[in-house]
Short mmCIF file of C-alpha atoms and ligand atoms in Angstrom, two decimals:
data_model
loop_
_atom_site.label_atom_id
_atom_site.label_comp_id
_atom_site.label_asym_id
_atom_site.label_seq_id
_atom_site.Cartn_x
_atom_site.Cartn_y
_atom_site.Cartn_z
CA MET A 1 -8.66 -37.24 -6.61
CA GLU A 2 -6.19 -37.05 -3.70
CA THR A 3 -7.48 -35.37 -0.58
CA SER A 4 -4.66 -35.96 1.91
CA VAL A 5 -3.04 -32.76 3.15
CA ASP A 6 0.30 -34.51 2.68
CA ALA A 7 -0.32 -35.23 -0.99
CA PRO A 8 2.22 -33.52 -3.28
CA ILE A 9 0.68 -30.30 -4.46
CA LYS A 10 0.32 -29.61 -8.14
CA VAL A 11 0.77 -25.99 -9.06
CA SER A 12 -1.31 -25.31 -12.12
CA PHE A 13 0.65 -22.51 -13.72
CA SER A 14 -1.15 -20.71 -16.44
CA PRO A 15 0.61 -21.00 -19.82
CA VAL A 16 1.04 -17.22 -19.77
CA TYR A 17 3.90 -17.79 -17.32
CA GLY A 18 5.49 -20.32 -19.64
CA ILE A 19 5.49 -23.37 -17.38
CA PRO A 20 3.16 -26.14 -18.50
CA PRO A 21 1.32 -27.85 -15.63
CA ASP A 22 2.86 -31.27 -16.45
CA LYS A 23 6.29 -29.95 -15.39
CA HIS A 24 4.89 -29.62 -11.87
CA GLU A 25 3.63 -33.17 -11.39
CA GLU A 26 6.72 -34.24 -9.42
CA SER A 27 7.97 -32.41 -6.35
CA PRO A 28 10.67 -30.22 -7.95
CA ARG A 29 13.97 -29.26 -6.32
CA TRP A 30 12.82 -25.77 -5.33
CA LYS A 31 10.03 -27.29 -3.25
CA LYS A 32 12.67 -28.40 -0.75
CA SER A 33 14.43 -25.05 -0.76
CA THR A 34 15.83 -23.01 2.06
CA ILE A 35 14.32 -19.55 1.86
CA VAL A 36 14.96 -16.32 3.70
CA PHE A 37 12.46 -13.48 3.40
CA VAL A 38 13.72 -9.89 3.54
CA LEU A 39 11.34 -7.20 4.75
CA GLY A 40 11.77 -3.51 5.49
CA GLY A 41 10.36 -0.16 4.49
CA PRO A 42 10.86 1.19 0.99
CA GLY A 43 14.52 2.22 0.66
CA SER A 44 15.67 0.32 3.76
CA GLY A 45 18.40 -1.45 1.77
CA LYS A 46 16.78 -4.80 0.95
CA GLY A 47 18.12 -4.92 -2.60
CA THR A 48 21.54 -3.58 -1.56
CA GLN A 49 22.02 -6.20 1.15
CA CYS A 50 20.64 -9.08 -0.93
CA ALA A 51 23.23 -8.25 -3.59
CA ASN A 52 25.91 -8.51 -0.88
CA VAL A 53 24.54 -11.83 0.39
CA VAL A 54 24.75 -13.56 -2.98
CA GLN A 55 28.41 -12.56 -3.29
CA HIS A 56 29.26 -14.43 -0.07
CA PHE A 57 26.71 -17.23 0.14
CA SER A 58 25.27 -19.62 -2.44
CA TYR A 59 21.84 -18.02 -2.49
CA THR A 60 19.80 -16.75 -5.42
CA HIS A 61 18.34 -13.28 -4.89
CA LEU A 62 14.74 -12.87 -5.99
CA SER A 63 13.14 -9.44 -5.67
CA ALA A 64 9.35 -9.54 -5.91
CA GLY A 65 9.36 -5.92 -7.12
CA ASP A 66 11.97 -6.67 -9.82
CA LEU A 67 9.97 -9.69 -11.01
CA LEU A 68 6.84 -7.56 -11.28
CA ARG A 69 8.72 -4.86 -13.21
CA ALA A 70 10.11 -7.54 -15.55
CA GLU A 71 6.58 -8.85 -16.04
CA ILE A 72 5.49 -5.37 -17.16
CA ARG A 73 8.40 -5.18 -19.64
CA SER A 74 7.59 -8.66 -20.99
CA GLY A 75 4.33 -7.42 -22.50
CA SER A 76 2.24 -9.64 -20.20
CA GLU A 77 -1.52 -9.28 -20.33
CA PHE A 78 -1.27 -8.18 -16.67
CA GLY A 79 1.39 -5.58 -17.41
CA ALA A 80 -0.87 -2.52 -17.40
CA MET A 81 -2.59 -3.59 -14.20
CA ILE A 82 0.74 -4.27 -12.43
CA GLN A 83 2.16 -0.95 -13.65
CA GLY A 84 -0.86 0.94 -12.35
CA MET A 85 -0.62 -0.72 -8.95
CA ILE A 86 3.12 -0.09 -8.59
CA ALA A 87 2.63 3.56 -9.57
CA GLU A 88 0.12 3.80 -6.71
CA GLY A 89 2.30 1.86 -4.27
CA ARG A 90 -0.37 -0.82 -3.99
CA ILE A 91 0.20 -4.55 -3.51
CA VAL A 92 -0.34 -6.62 -6.63
CA PRO A 93 -2.67 -9.67 -6.31
CA SER A 94 -0.70 -12.46 -4.69
CA GLU A 95 -1.52 -15.07 -7.32
CA ILE A 96 0.58 -13.11 -9.83
CA THR A 97 3.53 -12.44 -7.53
CA VAL A 98 3.64 -15.98 -6.16
CA LYS A 99 3.56 -17.46 -9.66
CA LEU A 100 6.44 -15.23 -10.70
CA LEU A 101 8.43 -16.20 -7.62
CA CYS A 102 7.81 -19.92 -8.06
CA LYS A 103 8.71 -19.78 -11.74
CA ALA A 104 11.95 -17.93 -10.93
CA MET A 105 12.77 -20.48 -8.23
CA GLU A 106 12.20 -23.34 -10.61
CA GLU A 107 14.22 -21.76 -13.41
CA SER A 108 17.17 -20.90 -11.15
CA GLY A 109 18.07 -24.54 -10.50
CA ASN A 110 19.18 -23.47 -7.00
CA ASP A 111 17.61 -24.56 -3.72
CA ARG A 112 18.51 -21.52 -1.60
CA PHE A 113 16.71 -18.25 -2.09
CA ILE A 114 16.77 -14.85 -0.49
CA ILE A 115 13.41 -13.32 -1.32
CA ASP A 116 13.33 -9.54 -1.14
CA GLY A 117 10.14 -7.52 -0.57
CA PHE A 118 7.93 -10.49 0.10
CA PRO A 119 5.55 -11.32 1.76
CA ARG A 120 4.21 -7.76 1.75
CA ASN A 121 0.84 -8.61 3.29
CA GLU A 122 -1.16 -11.44 4.80
CA GLU A 123 -2.47 -12.55 1.41
CA ASN A 124 1.10 -12.83 0.00
CA ARG A 125 2.11 -14.94 2.97
CA ILE A 126 -0.85 -17.30 2.84
CA VAL A 127 -0.83 -17.81 -0.94
CA PHE A 128 2.92 -18.55 -0.87
CA GLU A 129 2.47 -21.01 2.01
CA ASN A 130 -0.35 -22.76 0.17
CA VAL A 131 1.46 -22.97 -3.16
CA ALA A 132 5.11 -23.46 -2.21
CA LYS A 133 4.57 -25.15 1.17
CA ILE A 134 7.88 -23.71 2.37
CA GLU A 135 8.43 -21.95 5.69
CA PRO A 136 11.26 -19.40 5.79
CA ALA A 137 14.41 -20.39 7.69
CA PHE A 138 14.28 -16.86 9.08
CA VAL A 139 13.03 -13.41 8.15
CA LEU A 140 15.34 -10.41 7.99
CA PHE A 141 13.76 -7.11 8.92
CA PHE A 142 15.60 -3.91 8.09
CA ASP A 143 14.43 -1.33 10.57
CA CYS A 144 14.99 2.32 9.60
CA PRO A 145 13.26 5.65 10.36
CA GLU A 146 10.96 7.04 7.69
CA GLU A 147 12.92 10.32 7.20
CA GLU A 148 16.06 8.33 6.32
CA LEU A 149 14.10 6.10 3.94
CA GLU A 150 12.64 9.12 2.17
CA LYS A 151 16.11 10.65 1.71
CA ARG A 152 17.51 7.41 0.31
CA ILE A 153 14.68 6.92 -2.16
CA MET A 154 14.78 10.52 -3.36
CA ASN A 155 18.51 10.06 -4.04
CA ARG A 156 18.25 6.62 -5.66
CA ASN A 157 18.09 7.83 -9.27
CA GLN A 158 17.17 4.51 -10.85
CA GLY A 159 14.30 6.00 -12.83
CA ARG A 160 11.65 4.13 -10.86
CA GLU A 161 8.17 5.48 -11.49
CA ASP A 162 7.29 5.01 -7.81
CA ASP A 163 10.29 6.97 -6.48
CA ASN A 164 8.46 10.28 -6.08
CA LEU A 165 7.25 11.95 -2.90
CA GLU A 166 3.56 11.28 -3.51
CA THR A 167 4.01 7.54 -4.13
CA ILE A 168 6.61 7.21 -1.37
CA LYS A 169 4.01 8.40 1.16
CA LYS A 170 1.58 5.77 -0.15
CA ARG A 171 4.27 3.05 0.03
CA PHE A 172 5.03 3.98 3.65
CA LYS A 173 1.34 3.75 4.51
CA VAL A 174 1.06 0.31 2.88
CA PHE A 175 4.22 -0.77 4.69
CA VAL A 176 2.82 0.25 8.08
CA GLU A 177 -0.69 -1.08 7.51
CA SER A 178 0.00 -4.30 5.58
CA THR A 179 3.66 -5.31 6.02
CA LEU A 180 4.33 -4.52 9.68
CA PRO A 181 1.65 -7.06 10.73
CA ILE A 182 3.64 -9.69 8.79
CA VAL A 183 6.79 -8.62 10.63
CA SER A 184 4.89 -9.11 13.91
CA TYR A 185 3.62 -12.48 12.74
CA TYR A 186 7.15 -13.79 12.12
CA GLU A 187 8.32 -12.27 15.40
CA SER A 188 5.63 -14.24 17.22
CA LYS A 189 6.94 -17.40 15.52
CA GLY A 190 10.53 -16.67 16.61
CA LYS A 191 11.62 -16.26 12.99
CA LEU A 192 12.34 -12.53 12.92
CA ARG A 193 15.90 -11.17 12.80
CA LYS A 194 15.68 -7.40 13.21
CA ILE A 195 18.59 -5.32 11.99
CA ASN A 196 19.24 -1.60 12.48
CA ALA A 197 19.35 -0.54 8.82
CA ALA A 198 19.97 3.13 9.57
CA LYS A 199 23.68 2.37 9.88
CA PRO A 200 26.15 2.56 6.96
CA SER A 201 25.66 -0.21 4.43
CA GLU A 202 28.94 -2.01 5.34
CA GLU A 203 27.95 -2.18 9.01
CA VAL A 204 24.50 -3.49 8.14
CA PHE A 205 26.12 -6.20 6.05
CA GLU A 206 28.36 -7.30 8.94
CA GLU A 207 25.19 -8.20 10.86
CA VAL A 208 23.55 -9.80 7.83
CA LYS A 209 26.67 -11.86 7.14
CA TYR A 210 26.80 -13.07 10.72
CA LEU A 211 23.19 -14.26 10.51
CA PHE A 212 23.72 -16.13 7.25
CA ALA A 213 26.91 -17.72 8.53
CA SER A 214 25.28 -18.89 11.75
CA GLU A 215 21.73 -19.73 10.67
CA THR A 216 21.90 -21.37 7.25
N1 ATP B 1 22.79 1.51 4.83
C1 ATP B 1 22.61 2.43 3.88
N2 ATP B 1 22.95 3.71 4.09
C2 ATP B 1 22.75 4.66 3.15
N3 ATP B 1 22.22 4.42 1.92
C3 ATP B 1 21.84 3.15 1.66
C4 ATP B 1 22.01 2.09 2.60
N4 ATP B 1 21.54 0.94 2.04
C5 ATP B 1 21.09 1.26 0.82
N5 ATP B 1 21.28 2.56 0.57
C6 ATP B 1 20.89 3.31 -0.63
O1 ATP B 1 19.51 3.62 -0.47
C7 ATP B 1 18.80 3.42 -1.68
C8 ATP B 1 17.72 2.36 -1.48
O2 ATP B 1 18.36 1.09 -1.26
P1 ATP B 1 17.71 -0.24 -1.85
O3 ATP B 1 17.34 -0.03 -3.26
O4 ATP B 1 18.65 -1.34 -1.53
O5 ATP B 1 16.41 -0.33 -0.92
P2 ATP B 1 15.17 -1.30 -1.00
O6 ATP B 1 14.84 -1.67 0.41
O7 ATP B 1 15.41 -2.41 -1.96
O8 ATP B 1 14.04 -0.32 -1.55
P3 ATP B 1 12.69 -0.66 -2.33
O9 ATP B 1 11.77 -1.32 -1.37
O10 ATP B 1 12.17 0.70 -2.69
O11 ATP B 1 13.05 -1.50 -3.51
C9 ATP B 1 19.85 3.06 -2.74
O12 ATP B 1 20.23 4.20 -3.43
C10 ATP B 1 21.02 2.50 -1.91
O13 ATP B 1 22.27 2.71 -2.54
N1 LIG B 2 5.34 -8.64 -2.77
C1 LIG B 2 5.28 -7.52 -3.52
C2 LIG B 2 6.40 -6.74 -3.79
C3 LIG B 2 6.26 -5.60 -4.53
N2 LIG B 2 5.06 -5.23 -4.99
C4 LIG B 2 4.87 -4.01 -5.79
O1 LIG B 2 6.09 -3.56 -6.35
C5 LIG B 2 6.43 -2.28 -5.81
C6 LIG B 2 7.90 -2.12 -5.71
O2 LIG B 2 8.44 -3.11 -4.85
P1 LIG B 2 9.95 -2.99 -4.32
O3 LIG B 2 10.16 -4.11 -3.37
O4 LIG B 2 10.83 -3.07 -5.51
O5 LIG B 2 10.03 -1.65 -3.64
C7 LIG B 2 5.66 -2.19 -4.50
O6 LIG B 2 5.45 -0.87 -4.04
C8 LIG B 2 4.35 -2.86 -4.92
O7 LIG B 2 3.57 -1.99 -5.71
C9 LIG B 2 3.95 -6.01 -4.73
O8 LIG B 2 2.83 -5.68 -5.13
N3 LIG B 2 4.08 -7.15 -4.00
MG1 MG B 3 14.42 -3.00 -3.72
#
């Protein structure tokens, strides 16, 4: 039994996620990845800007929320639990989200990832650090007033179960109570890149593009 902190970690993925543990014996390519986390309130434009980034830079976009919604559709044994938590705007247990992220990283074959909507709380951050052992190159934070976010979400029309006024209020509360401390954490580490996301999408992307061109 290896006890050194430097020993290669072995992620024991449950078969439910489709990756047998023996595939994780070696240090896979994604373990040496460059990652950028993207944080911001609900509706701040994380998904919109990540889609722009992958058109200009060789990054793979992974949205934690999209992975959780795909997990529900897959008929997973956790589907009902995840669905209930999303409908309430609550944060799904990190073990599930981190496994989905790591599996997606492995399957992508890429080694550059822009990870949208993660880490949402302290538990997300710590579980990811323990499992993936990757520090973000930087963390984008889309700053936008709540009234603008509410307008954007109410006009999104993507059929999301959590895009209703009652759940939006809960998502804002979770954002303030659980995600803003993570934003502060990365700020204290000099990793935060705060962007005014209340501007038109094209102007926001000019700033995002500049950061990616200069920092990665
Ligand atoms: N800068 C912008 N100005 C106006 N509308 C925007 C801007 N950026 C995105 N939008 C629109 O706002 C809505 C929310 O954007 P998006 O889905 O990218 O946000 P998000 O941060 O991923 O939200 P969530 O956390 O709920 O997934 C979409 O309809 C999108 O087209
Ligand atoms: N790290 C995360 C990310 C998301 N969730 C849940 O999914 C919902 C939707 O997320 P979006 O990023 O697509 O808005 C979110 O409200 C959470 O319920 C999560 O648990 N953990
Ligand atoms: Mg999104």
